Structures are given as structure tokens and as C-alpha cells.
Amino acid sequence: MNVITTDELLQKIDAGEDISIIDVRESDEVATGIVPGAKHIALGQVEASMDQLDKSVPHYIICKAGGRSAMACEILEENGYNVTNVAGGMMSWEGELQF
């Protein structure tokens, strides 16, 4: 499984890279803030929502600490998606948040 730190992800965002970030936390967690531009798909909805994701682009998967995003990465990898787990998740995030 590919892994990236929150600092490395923030560098990509700050550099203006066009990237896909998927936040797999629950709605009440996302209400406290989400990485700007991230798409919210709760872990329990990942399998049913895969058709919303483009297989031709890499996706960065984030949650609170990294466990649920790792599970989402496994599901998506098994279905042919190029995904990277964001280590440390939102607990390590030091960038701006969108509310």
C-alpha cells in the first residue's frame, strides 16, 4: 500500500497539483473540518460509491488517524484504483480546513 505523510500531501496542495483527496470519516467528524477540495465518502459507503471515482487518477485517502483510510485503500486497490493512504490522518494535518 502506498503511504504519504500529511506534510507531503500539503506540499502537493501548496504546489497547486490537481489531486483527488477522499475523506472516509463519518459526517459528524467531517463537520469539524475537512481538507479543502476533499470529497467525503464515509468508509461504509466506499464500496457503493466507487463508480464516483475516476480509475485513471491517483486518490489520496484520509481519515482521523490512518486506520480507516488504510481499510478504504485495501477495498479500492482490490478494485483497480490507484490509492495512497495518508499516514496520521487529520490528527496530523496542519494545513487549512474547510468547514
N, CA and C of each residue as an Amber inpcrd file, in Angstrom:
protein
   297
   0.8430000  -1.1840000   0.0000000   0.0000000   0.0000000   0.0000000
   0.8870000   1.2460000   0.0000000   0.5670000   2.1780000  -0.8730000
   1.2820000   3.4470000  -0.9070000   0.9060000   4.2750000   0.3110000
   1.8750000   5.0130000   0.8450000   1.6410000   5.8560000   2.0150000
   2.3010000   7.2120000   1.7830000   1.6380000   8.2670000   2.2550000
   2.1690000   9.6220000   2.1840000   1.9230000  10.2820000   3.5350000
   2.7990000  11.1700000   3.9420000   2.5780000  11.9090000   5.1850000
   1.6750000  13.1020000   4.9040000   1.1100000  13.6560000   5.9610000
   0.2730000  14.8460000   5.7850000   1.1120000  16.0170000   5.2820000
   2.3620000  16.1030000   5.7170000   3.2340000  17.1830000   5.2340000
   3.4810000  17.0630000   3.7330000   3.7110000  15.8300000   3.2560000
   3.9290000  15.6210000   1.8200000   2.6720000  15.9440000   1.0200000
   1.5120000  15.5800000   1.5520000   0.2540000  15.8960000   0.8800000
   0.0360000  17.4000000   0.8340000   0.3200000  18.0670000   1.9320000
   0.1760000  19.5240000   1.9850000   1.1040000  20.1990000   0.9710000
   2.2960000  19.6690000   0.7940000   3.2180000  20.2260000  -0.2080000
   2.6310000  20.1130000  -1.6120000   1.9870000  18.9880000  -1.9080000
   1.3490000  18.8110000  -3.2160000   0.2340000  19.8330000  -3.4130000
  -0.5620000  20.0360000  -2.3650000  -1.6630000  21.0040000  -2.4390000
  -1.1070000  22.4090000  -2.6190000  -0.1020000  22.7670000  -1.8070000
   0.5010000  24.1010000  -1.8850000   1.1600000  24.3600000  -3.2370000
   1.6410000  23.2890000  -3.8800000   2.2750000  23.4180000  -5.1930000
   1.2410000  23.5420000  -6.3100000  -0.0380000  23.4300000  -5.9460000
  -1.1080000  23.5810000  -6.9290000  -1.3840000  22.3310000  -7.7420000
  -0.8860000  21.1710000  -7.2790000  -1.1620000  19.9280000  -8.0010000
  -2.6600000  19.6300000  -7.9460000  -3.1760000  19.1520000  -9.0530000
  -4.5860000  18.7710000  -9.1380000  -4.6990000  17.3410000  -8.6340000
  -5.1010000  17.1690000  -7.3700000  -5.1390000  15.8350000  -6.7710000
  -6.5250000  15.5320000  -6.2170000  -6.7980000  14.2530000  -6.1170000
  -8.0720000  13.7830000  -5.5690000  -7.8450000  13.2920000  -4.1490000
  -8.5380000  13.9170000  -3.1980000  -8.4550000  13.5210000  -1.7960000
  -9.8340000  13.0280000  -1.3770000  -9.8690000  11.8390000  -0.7880000
 -11.1190000  11.2570000  -0.3150000 -11.0440000  11.1370000   1.2000000
 -11.9870000  11.7520000   1.8960000 -12.0680000  11.6950000   3.3560000
 -13.1040000  10.6390000   3.7250000 -12.6600000   9.5950000   4.4350000
 -13.5520000   8.4780000   4.7420000 -14.0910000   8.5080000   6.1780000
 -13.9700000   9.6560000   6.8380000 -14.5360000   9.7750000   8.1850000
 -16.0560000   9.8770000   8.1110000 -16.6900000   9.7890000   9.2710000
 -18.1440000   9.9290000   9.3510000 -18.5330000  11.4090000   9.2260000
 -19.7870000  11.6590000   8.9000000 -20.2710000  13.0330000   8.6720000
 -20.0340000  13.9510000   9.8570000 -20.2420000  13.4590000  11.0940000
 -20.0460000  14.3190000  12.2590000 -18.5760000  14.7000000  12.4230000
 -17.6640000  13.8440000  11.9940000 -16.2390000  14.1650000  12.0590000
 -15.8710000  15.2030000  10.9930000 -16.4140000  15.0320000   9.7960000
 -16.1420000  15.9600000   8.6990000 -16.6720000  17.3530000   9.0320000
 -17.7370000  17.4280000   9.8210000 -18.3170000  18.7170000  10.2100000
 -17.3250000  19.5590000  11.0070000 -16.3050000  18.9220000  11.5990000
 -15.3040000  19.6650000  12.3720000 -14.1980000  20.2130000  11.4820000
 -14.2310000  19.8940000  10.1970000 -13.2530000  20.4020000   9.2450000
 -12.7720000  19.3070000   8.3100000 -12.5130000  19.6920000   7.0670000
 -12.0710000  18.7680000   6.0220000 -10.9830000  19.4550000   5.2160000
 -10.0840000  18.6730000   4.6560000  -9.0400000  19.2280000   3.7960000
  -9.7340000  19.9210000   2.6160000  -9.3740000  21.1680000   2.3240000
 -10.0210000  21.8640000   1.2120000  -9.9290000  21.0650000  -0.0900000
 -11.0630000  20.9120000  -0.7500000 -11.1260000  20.1880000  -2.0120000
 -11.3580000  18.6960000  -1.8670000 -11.3130000  18.1790000  -0.6360000
 -11.5200000  16.7460000  -0.4340000 -12.9840000  16.3840000  -0.6530000
 -13.1870000  15.1560000  -1.0980000 -14.5320000  14.6200000  -1.2760000
 -14.8210000  13.7080000  -0.0950000 -16.0030000  13.8250000   0.4860000
 -16.3670000  12.9910000   1.6330000 -17.1310000  11.7620000   1.1750000
 -16.5530000  10.5910000   1.4610000 -17.2340000   9.3060000   1.2660000
 -16.9130000   8.4830000   2.5010000 -17.8690000   8.3350000   3.4050000
 -17.6390000   7.5780000   4.6390000 -17.1870000   6.1600000   4.3010000
 -16.3430000   5.5930000   5.1520000 -15.7890000   4.2580000   4.9090000
 -16.8700000   3.2480000   4.5400000 -17.9810000   3.2650000   5.2370000
 -19.0550000   2.3180000   4.9760000 -19.7110000   2.4850000   3.6110000
 -19.4420000   3.6130000   2.9520000 -20.0290000   3.8890000   1.6410000
 -19.0350000   3.7550000   0.4960000 -17.7770000   3.4600000   0.8110000
 -16.7350000   3.4190000  -0.2220000 -17.0740000   2.4320000  -1.3300000
 -17.4240000   1.2090000  -0.9570000 -17.6980000   0.1860000  -1.9670000
 -18.8670000   0.5870000  -2.8680000 -19.9130000   1.1370000  -2.2840000
 -21.0920000   1.5310000  -3.0620000 -20.8630000   2.7940000  -3.8850000
 -19.8190000   3.5570000  -3.5450000 -19.5680000   4.8460000  -4.2050000
 -18.4020000   4.8180000  -5.1790000 -17.8120000   3.6510000  -5.3970000
 -16.6290000   3.5690000  -6.2640000 -16.8680000   4.1250000  -7.6540000
 -18.0920000   4.0040000  -8.1580000 -18.3760000   4.4880000  -9.5030000
 -18.2450000   6.0050000  -9.6090000 -18.1640000   6.7100000  -8.4860000
 -17.9800000   8.1630000  -8.4800000 -16.5050000   8.5480000  -8.6230000
 -15.6140000   7.5510000  -8.5530000 -14.1770000   7.8100000  -8.5800000
 -13.5760000   7.4110000  -9.9190000 -12.7090000   8.2500000 -10.4290000
 -12.0330000   8.0180000 -11.7060000 -10.8430000   7.0830000 -11.4830000
 -10.8480000   5.9470000 -12.1580000  -9.7440000   4.9900000 -12.0080000
  -8.4510000   5.4760000 -12.6400000  -8.5290000   6.4920000 -13.4970000
  -7.3360000   6.9400000 -14.2170000  -6.4880000   7.9420000 -13.4210000
  -6.9600000   8.3620000 -12.2510000  -6.1890000   9.3180000 -11.4490000
  -5.8960000   8.7170000 -10.0710000  -4.7740000   9.1210000  -9.4650000
  -4.4850000   8.6490000  -8.1090000  -5.3670000   9.3580000  -7.0830000
  -5.7270000   8.6390000  -6.0460000  -6.5490000   9.1910000  -4.9760000
  -5.7860000   9.0800000  -3.6520000  -5.8560000  10.1280000  -2.8520000
  -5.2510000  10.1540000  -1.5250000  -6.3750000   9.9880000  -0.5150000
  -6.2770000   8.9620000   0.3310000  -7.3580000   8.6050000   1.2340000
  -6.9690000   9.0030000   2.6540000  -7.8560000   9.7730000   3.3220000
  -7.5620000  10.2830000   4.6610000  -8.7280000   9.9940000   5.6040000
  -8.4060000   9.7930000   6.8760000  -9.4090000   9.6250000   7.9330000
  -8.8930000  10.3720000   9.1550000  -9.2930000   9.9590000  10.3310000
  -8.8450000  10.6460000  11.5420000  -7.3760000  10.3580000  11.8520000
  -6.9890000   9.0580000  11.8210000  -5.6230000   8.7030000  12.2130000
  -4.8900000   7.8150000  11.2140000  -5.5910000   7.2090000  10.2810000
  -4.9400000   6.3800000   9.2710000  -5.4570000   4.9600000   9.1750000
  -6.2040000   4.4950000  10.1590000  -6.7180000   3.1250000  10.1460000
  -7.8390000   2.9020000   9.1540000  -8.8580000   3.7580000   9.2040000
  -9.9890000   3.5970000   8.2790000  -9.5650000   3.8860000   6.8410000
  -8.6610000   4.8390000   6.6800000  -8.1940000   5.1250000   5.3200000
  -7.4120000   3.9380000   4.7600000  -6.6780000   3.2210000   5.6170000
  -5.9750000   2.0110000   5.1620000  -6.9830000   0.9570000   4.7090000
  -8.0880000   0.8060000   5.4440000  -9.1260000  -0.1490000   5.0420000
  -9.7460000   0.2640000   3.7070000 -10.0050000   1.5580000   3.5440000
 -10.5700000   2.0560000   2.2840000  -9.5880000   1.8190000   1.1380000
  -8.3010000   2.0260000   1.3970000  -7.2840000   1.7810000   0.3660000
  -7.3030000   0.3240000  -0.0760000  -7.4120000  -0.5940000   0.8670000
  -7.4600000  -2.0170000   0.5230000  -8.6450000  -2.3230000  -0.3900000
  -9.8110000  -1.8000000  -0.0410000 -11.0170000  -2.0110000  -0.8530000
 -10.8130000  -1.4620000  -2.2610000 -10.3100000  -0.2400000  -2.3390000
 -10.1480000   0.4080000  -3.6400000  -9.0460000  -0.2520000  -4.4690000
  -7.9290000  -0.6120000  -3.8300000  -6.8450000  -1.2940000  -4.5540000
  -7.3340000  -2.6060000  -5.1560000  -8.1250000  -3.3490000  -4.3980000
  -8.6640000  -4.6290000  -4.8880000  -9.5560000  -4.4460000  -6.1080000
 -10.0580000  -3.2370000  -6.2890000 -10.9440000  -2.9430000  -7.4090000
 -10.2610000  -2.1070000  -8.5000000  -8.9250000  -2.0670000  -8.4590000
  -8.1710000  -1.4510000  -9.5440000  -7.8970000   0.0310000  -9.4440000
  -8.0930000   0.6250000  -8.2760000  -7.8340000   2.0550000  -8.1060000
  -6.4080000   2.2860000  -7.6230000  -5.8330000   3.4190000  -8.0270000
  -4.5070000   3.8420000  -7.5900000  -4.7130000   4.7380000  -6.3670000
  -4.4210000   4.2090000  -5.1840000  -4.6920000   4.9470000  -3.9470000
  -3.4580000   5.0200000  -3.0590000  -3.4410000   6.0660000  -2.2240000
  -2.3700000   6.2790000  -1.2620000  -2.9880000   6.6260000   0.0700000
  -2.5650000   5.9320000   1.1150000  -3.0560000   6.2020000   2.4650000
  -2.3110000   7.4020000   3.0480000  -3.0530000   8.3210000   3.6560000
  -2.4450000   9.4900000   4.3080000  -2.1660000   9.1100000   5.7620000
  -0.8970000   8.8600000   6.0630000  -0.4780000   8.4430000   7.3980000
  -0.7420000   9.5390000   8.4260000  -1.2870000   9.1490000   9.5550000
  -1.5540000  10.1130000  10.6280000  -2.8800000  10.8260000  10.4980000
  -3.4470000  10.8230000   9.2940000  -4.7660000  11.4090000   9.0620000
  -4.9190000  12.8340000   9.5590000  -6.1590000  13.1680000   9.8760000
  -6.4830000  14.5270000  10.3020000  -5.8310000  14.8960000  11.6350000
  -5.4490000  13.8900000  12.4250000  -4.7740000  14.1830000  13.6830000
  -3.3900000  14.7870000  13.4350000  -2.8200000  14.5440000  12.2520000
  -1.5070000  15.0830000  11.9030000  -1.5940000  16.2800000  10.9710000
  -2.7840000  16.5750000  10.4680000  -2.9660000  17.6360000   9.4730000
  -2.6830000  19.0050000  10.0850000  -1.8410000  19.7930000   9.4100000
  -1.5140000  21.1340000   9.8950000  -1.8760000  22.2140000   8.8920000
  -2.5350000  21.8230000   7.8060000  -2.9520000  22.7930000   6.7980000
  -4.2900000  23.4020000   7.1250000  -4.7900000  24.2140000   6.1970000
  -6.0920000  24.8450000   6.3770000  -7.1980000  23.7920000   6.3540000
  -8.3350000  24.1760000   6.9080000  -9.5110000  23.3090000   6.8850000
 -10.6670000  24.0540000   6.2410000 -11.5480000  23.2910000   5.6560000
 -12.7700000  23.8400000   5.0710000 -13.9210000  23.3850000   5.9660000
 -14.8180000  24.2940000   6.2600000 -15.9650000  23.9470000   7.1210000
 -17.2570000  24.0570000   6.3400000
